[in-house]
Amino acid sequence: MIKPLRWLIRTTVFLLVLLAGPALIAACSSQSSQSWRDTDRSSAGIAPLPGATEEAIVQVYGARAYNWRGHFAVHTWIATKERGAFTYEVHDVTGWGYKAVRSRPGEPDTAWYGNPPKLLADIRGEKAVAAITNIRAAIDAYPYANEYKAWPGPNSNTFVAWVIRQVPELDVALPNIAIGKDYLADGVFAKAPSGSGYQLSLNGYFGLMASIREGVELNILGLNVGIDPLALAVKLPGIGHIGLRDPWMDRSTWHKAPMMEQVSAPSTLIYD
């Protein structure tokens, strides 16, 4: 009788530790009572104006999810601009509408219902031209075009992770709080989204990832805890990445991007 009780106590304590991060974020959040109609959806001014930039551009963004979901996770999306185009096209997945996948003209760097965006990748020139072709093919082949489940997936982060895996030009490491990125379309074993390692995942509920870019992540019920040696960082559920270096940006272009708030922090709690 004592052993089962010890097991129950240890399990309860472990789950409480996992939920400590989201609880802290919830305590610091100021948008819980705000209607989505009243939230900020303005541009953050990160992306170049399309009419003033001839070259092709591909950008990946993330921002805290709306309302209580933001205590746990971020929403990610991809923006593309063809060479010479006068507008961006924004590609993402949402839980409303008759089709989950959306590709439509729009501003690439708007706040996600009150939460500022973080630039995760910025690709320009010929590399972006090739990436856009492959992105479109990956979107057409996405296996969950008409499916959405906030947890554990398939959701917006499942979609972005899928596209990144299919497009060799996208050397992108998604944040550990991009819940849904570990929901695999085929089987239980796959390359990490950045392509620099591998992961094992049981339908997004449990899993393990080891990657040069992402570091080591343990997924328990969609909540990821881990370490990133190259970024000198730890990864905590809800809180996200806390470290001395930015681990997400494409290494060939990250130095060109402006410094922005981390997606791992809400507007009232910022880690640089």
C-alpha positions as MATLAB code, in Angstrom:
seq = 'MIKPLRWLIRTTVFLLVLLAGPALIAACSSQSSQSWRDTDRSSAGIAPLPGATEEAIVQVYGARAYNWRGHFAVHTWIATKERGAFTYEVHDVTGWGYKAVRSRPGEPDTAWYGNPPKLLADIRGEKAVAAITNIRAAIDAYPYANEYKAWPGPNSNTFVAWVIRQVPELDVALPNIAIGKDYLADGVFAKAPSGSGYQLSLNGYFGLMASIREGVELNILGLNVGIDPLALAVKLPGIGHIGLRDPWMDRSTWHKAPMMEQVSAPSTLIYD';
ca = [
       0.000    0.000    0.000;
       2.889    2.347    0.754;
       4.515    1.902   -2.662;
       1.383    2.863   -4.670;
       0.925    5.858   -2.389;
       4.519    6.970   -2.977;
       4.037    6.550   -6.704;
       0.854    8.643   -6.582;
       2.552   11.371   -4.547;
       5.585   11.508   -6.859;
       3.361   11.611   -9.940;
       1.253   14.400   -8.466;
       4.311   16.432   -7.515;
       5.797   15.946  -10.998;
       2.591   17.121  -12.691;
       2.437   20.146  -10.403;
       6.003   21.016  -11.378;
       5.070   20.757  -15.070;
       2.111   23.074  -14.518;
       4.079   25.598  -12.459;
       5.244   27.441  -15.591;
       1.767   27.893  -17.105;
       0.499   28.949  -13.671;
       3.186   31.635  -13.461;
       2.346   32.891  -16.952;
      -1.352   32.972  -16.028;
      -0.574   35.014  -12.927;
       1.332   37.556  -15.027;
      -1.170   37.717  -17.888;
      -3.435   40.740  -18.324;
      -5.670   39.626  -21.203;
      -7.793   36.886  -19.620;
     -10.930   39.056  -19.436;
     -10.444   40.840  -22.755;
     -12.671   39.967  -25.708;
     -10.903   38.849  -28.874;
     -12.689   41.664  -30.712;
     -10.844   44.236  -28.602;
      -7.360   42.756  -28.845;
      -4.482   44.267  -30.797;
      -4.041   42.955  -34.350;
      -1.735   45.688  -35.652;
       1.561   45.176  -37.448;
       4.685   45.070  -35.300;
       6.739   46.666  -38.081;
       9.177   43.750  -38.310;
       8.682   42.731  -41.943;
      10.007   44.917  -44.788;
       7.344   46.779  -46.755;
       6.644   44.574  -49.777;
       6.475   47.450  -52.233;
       9.907   48.682  -51.121;
      11.627   45.290  -51.298;
      12.223   43.564  -54.625;
      13.695   40.303  -53.333;
      11.709   37.253  -52.293;
      11.121   36.865  -48.548;
      10.111   33.986  -46.281;
       9.483   34.620  -42.592;
       8.296   32.394  -39.751;
       6.597   33.976  -36.744;
       5.268   32.908  -33.371;
       3.171   34.648  -30.718;
       1.427   33.648  -27.545;
      -1.911   31.976  -28.240;
      -5.083   33.857  -27.348;
      -6.512   33.844  -23.834;
      -5.811   30.874  -21.521;
      -4.117   28.914  -24.317;
      -1.323   31.469  -24.220;
      -0.448   30.312  -20.717;
       0.723   27.068  -22.275;
       1.598   27.632  -25.912;
       2.359   29.839  -28.887;
       0.665   30.081  -32.277;
       3.060   29.970  -35.247;
       2.653   30.910  -38.913;
       4.603   31.395  -42.153;
       4.656   34.476  -44.401;
       5.950   34.533  -47.979;
       6.544   37.240  -50.571;
       7.414   36.447  -54.172;
      10.182   38.387  -55.892;
       8.704   41.700  -57.052;
       5.355   41.087  -55.324;
       3.514   43.955  -53.645;
       1.934   41.873  -50.911;
       2.736   39.035  -48.530;
       0.853   35.770  -48.290;
       0.250   34.422  -44.785;
      -0.073   30.667  -44.208;
      -1.420   29.218  -40.954;
      -3.981   26.930  -39.333;
      -6.873   27.976  -37.117;
      -9.733   26.213  -35.380;
     -12.518   28.149  -37.100;
     -13.837   28.049  -40.647;
     -14.648   25.147  -42.936;
     -10.978   24.568  -43.707;
      -8.181   24.562  -41.132;
      -5.360   25.668  -43.457;
      -5.467   29.303  -44.552;
      -3.282   30.944  -47.217;
      -4.303   34.518  -47.903;
      -2.794   37.973  -48.593;
      -2.092   39.941  -45.449;
       0.400   41.619  -43.161;
       2.943   39.038  -41.986;
       3.805   40.454  -38.561;
       0.531   41.346  -36.873;
      -0.044   40.717  -33.179;
      -1.916   37.496  -32.477;
      -4.984   38.779  -30.625;
      -3.074   41.031  -28.271;
       0.231   39.157  -28.158;
       3.270   40.563  -30.008;
       4.934   38.376  -32.663;
       8.449   37.018  -32.499;
      10.447   36.512  -35.692;
      11.721   32.919  -35.788;
      13.238   32.894  -39.287;
      13.964   35.429  -42.025;
      15.089   34.143  -45.420;
      15.790   36.377  -48.430;
      16.836   36.219  -52.078;
      17.330   33.065  -54.132;
      17.044   30.844  -51.089;
      13.613   32.329  -50.434;
      12.581   31.785  -54.069;
      13.328   28.070  -53.760;
      11.699   27.919  -50.337;
       8.425   29.450  -51.567;
       8.069   26.792  -54.268;
       8.647   24.031  -51.732;
       6.375   25.677  -49.147;
       3.469   25.674  -51.577;
       4.044   22.005  -52.375;
       4.231   21.169  -48.665;
       0.988   23.040  -47.937;
      -0.792   21.153  -50.725;
       0.458   17.865  -49.252;
      -0.380   18.672  -45.616;
      -2.378   15.652  -44.390;
      -4.617   17.542  -41.927;
      -5.952   20.317  -44.158;
      -9.463   19.963  -42.710;
      -8.598   18.917  -39.155;
      -7.850   20.923  -36.031;
      -7.433   19.974  -32.391;
      -5.878   22.461  -29.972;
      -4.254   19.680  -27.948;
      -2.181   17.685  -28.659;
      -2.717   18.291  -32.383;
      -2.992   18.590  -35.284;
      -3.024   22.363  -34.828;
      -1.229   25.479  -36.069;
       2.141   24.302  -34.779;
       1.668   20.838  -36.301;
       1.162   22.586  -39.643;
       4.235   24.820  -39.389;
       6.412   21.926  -38.171;
       5.173   19.809  -41.094;
       6.051   22.508  -43.629;
       9.476   23.074  -42.073;
      10.252   19.348  -42.275;
       9.328   19.269  -45.974;
      11.261   22.390  -46.995;
      15.070   22.025  -46.858;
      15.573   25.793  -47.027;
      13.741   26.248  -43.710;
      16.379   25.587  -41.064;
      14.074   26.579  -38.220;
      13.864   25.409  -34.610;
      10.408   25.942  -33.140;
      10.034   26.920  -29.459;
       9.383   24.126  -26.987;
       6.049   25.788  -26.126;
       4.816   25.361  -29.704;
       2.466   22.616  -28.504;
       1.474   20.439  -31.440;
       4.819   20.539  -33.224;
       5.502   17.011  -31.948;
       2.299   15.600  -33.449;
       3.700   13.490  -36.280;
       1.796   12.713  -39.443;
       3.498    9.414  -40.212;
       4.330    6.944  -37.478;
       6.096    7.675  -34.222;
       9.602    8.503  -35.481;
      10.693   11.497  -37.567;
      13.331   14.124  -38.075;
      13.206   17.117  -35.766;
      11.593   20.142  -37.475;
      15.014   21.787  -37.943;
      16.337   18.631  -39.622;
      19.332   18.507  -37.284;
      18.165   15.599  -35.144;
      15.398   13.084  -34.543;
      12.386   12.616  -32.353;
      10.079    9.925  -31.069;
       6.472   10.928  -30.408;
       3.324    9.025  -29.414;
       0.606   11.155  -31.030;
       1.979   14.267  -29.343;
       1.202   13.013  -25.834;
       4.640   11.642  -24.999;
       7.960   11.843  -26.771;
      11.647   12.615  -26.836;
      13.681   14.825  -29.166;
      17.450   15.102  -29.570;
      18.720   17.700  -32.017;
      21.634   20.048  -32.519;
      19.304   23.012  -33.042;
      16.506   22.151  -30.606;
      18.647   20.485  -27.962;
      17.013   17.760  -25.877;
      13.279   17.890  -25.141;
      11.080   15.535  -23.139;
       7.404   15.751  -24.054;
       4.888   14.768  -21.386;
       1.234   15.346  -22.260;
       2.307   18.001  -24.749;
       4.362   19.964  -22.197;
       8.034   20.064  -23.127;
      10.925   20.348  -20.701;
      14.534   20.242  -21.831;
      17.940   21.823  -22.285;
      19.643   23.524  -25.216;
      23.428   23.371  -24.748;
      24.241   25.519  -27.801;
      21.938   28.294  -26.595;
      23.033   27.826  -22.965;
      19.374   27.486  -22.074;
      16.756   25.497  -20.252;
      13.256   24.903  -21.617;
      10.288   24.960  -19.286;
       6.575   24.289  -19.881;
       4.602   27.498  -20.259;
       7.620   29.730  -19.693;
       9.579   28.490  -22.671;
      13.245   29.120  -23.438;
      15.406   30.842  -20.818;
      18.977   31.236  -21.961;
      21.816   33.426  -23.148;
      21.402   32.908  -26.903;
      18.561   32.937  -29.424;
      18.140   29.322  -30.579;
      15.479   29.747  -33.270;
      16.731   31.904  -36.087;
      18.045   30.440  -39.337;
      21.803   30.626  -38.810;
      22.451   32.167  -42.245;
      20.108   35.107  -41.633;
      19.455   35.523  -37.903;
      21.908   38.429  -37.513;
      19.881   40.536  -39.959;
      16.693   40.423  -37.904;
      15.731   43.132  -35.386;
      15.759   42.248  -31.709;
      12.217   41.463  -30.590;
      10.482   40.066  -27.552;
      10.788   36.327  -27.026;
       7.699   34.251  -27.816;
       8.403   32.470  -24.563;
       7.236   35.504  -22.612;
       3.923   37.346  -22.441;
       3.825   41.108  -22.693;
       4.298   41.433  -18.939;
       7.122   38.936  -18.597;
      10.034   39.278  -21.003;
      13.240   37.276  -21.206;
      15.922   38.494  -23.670;
];
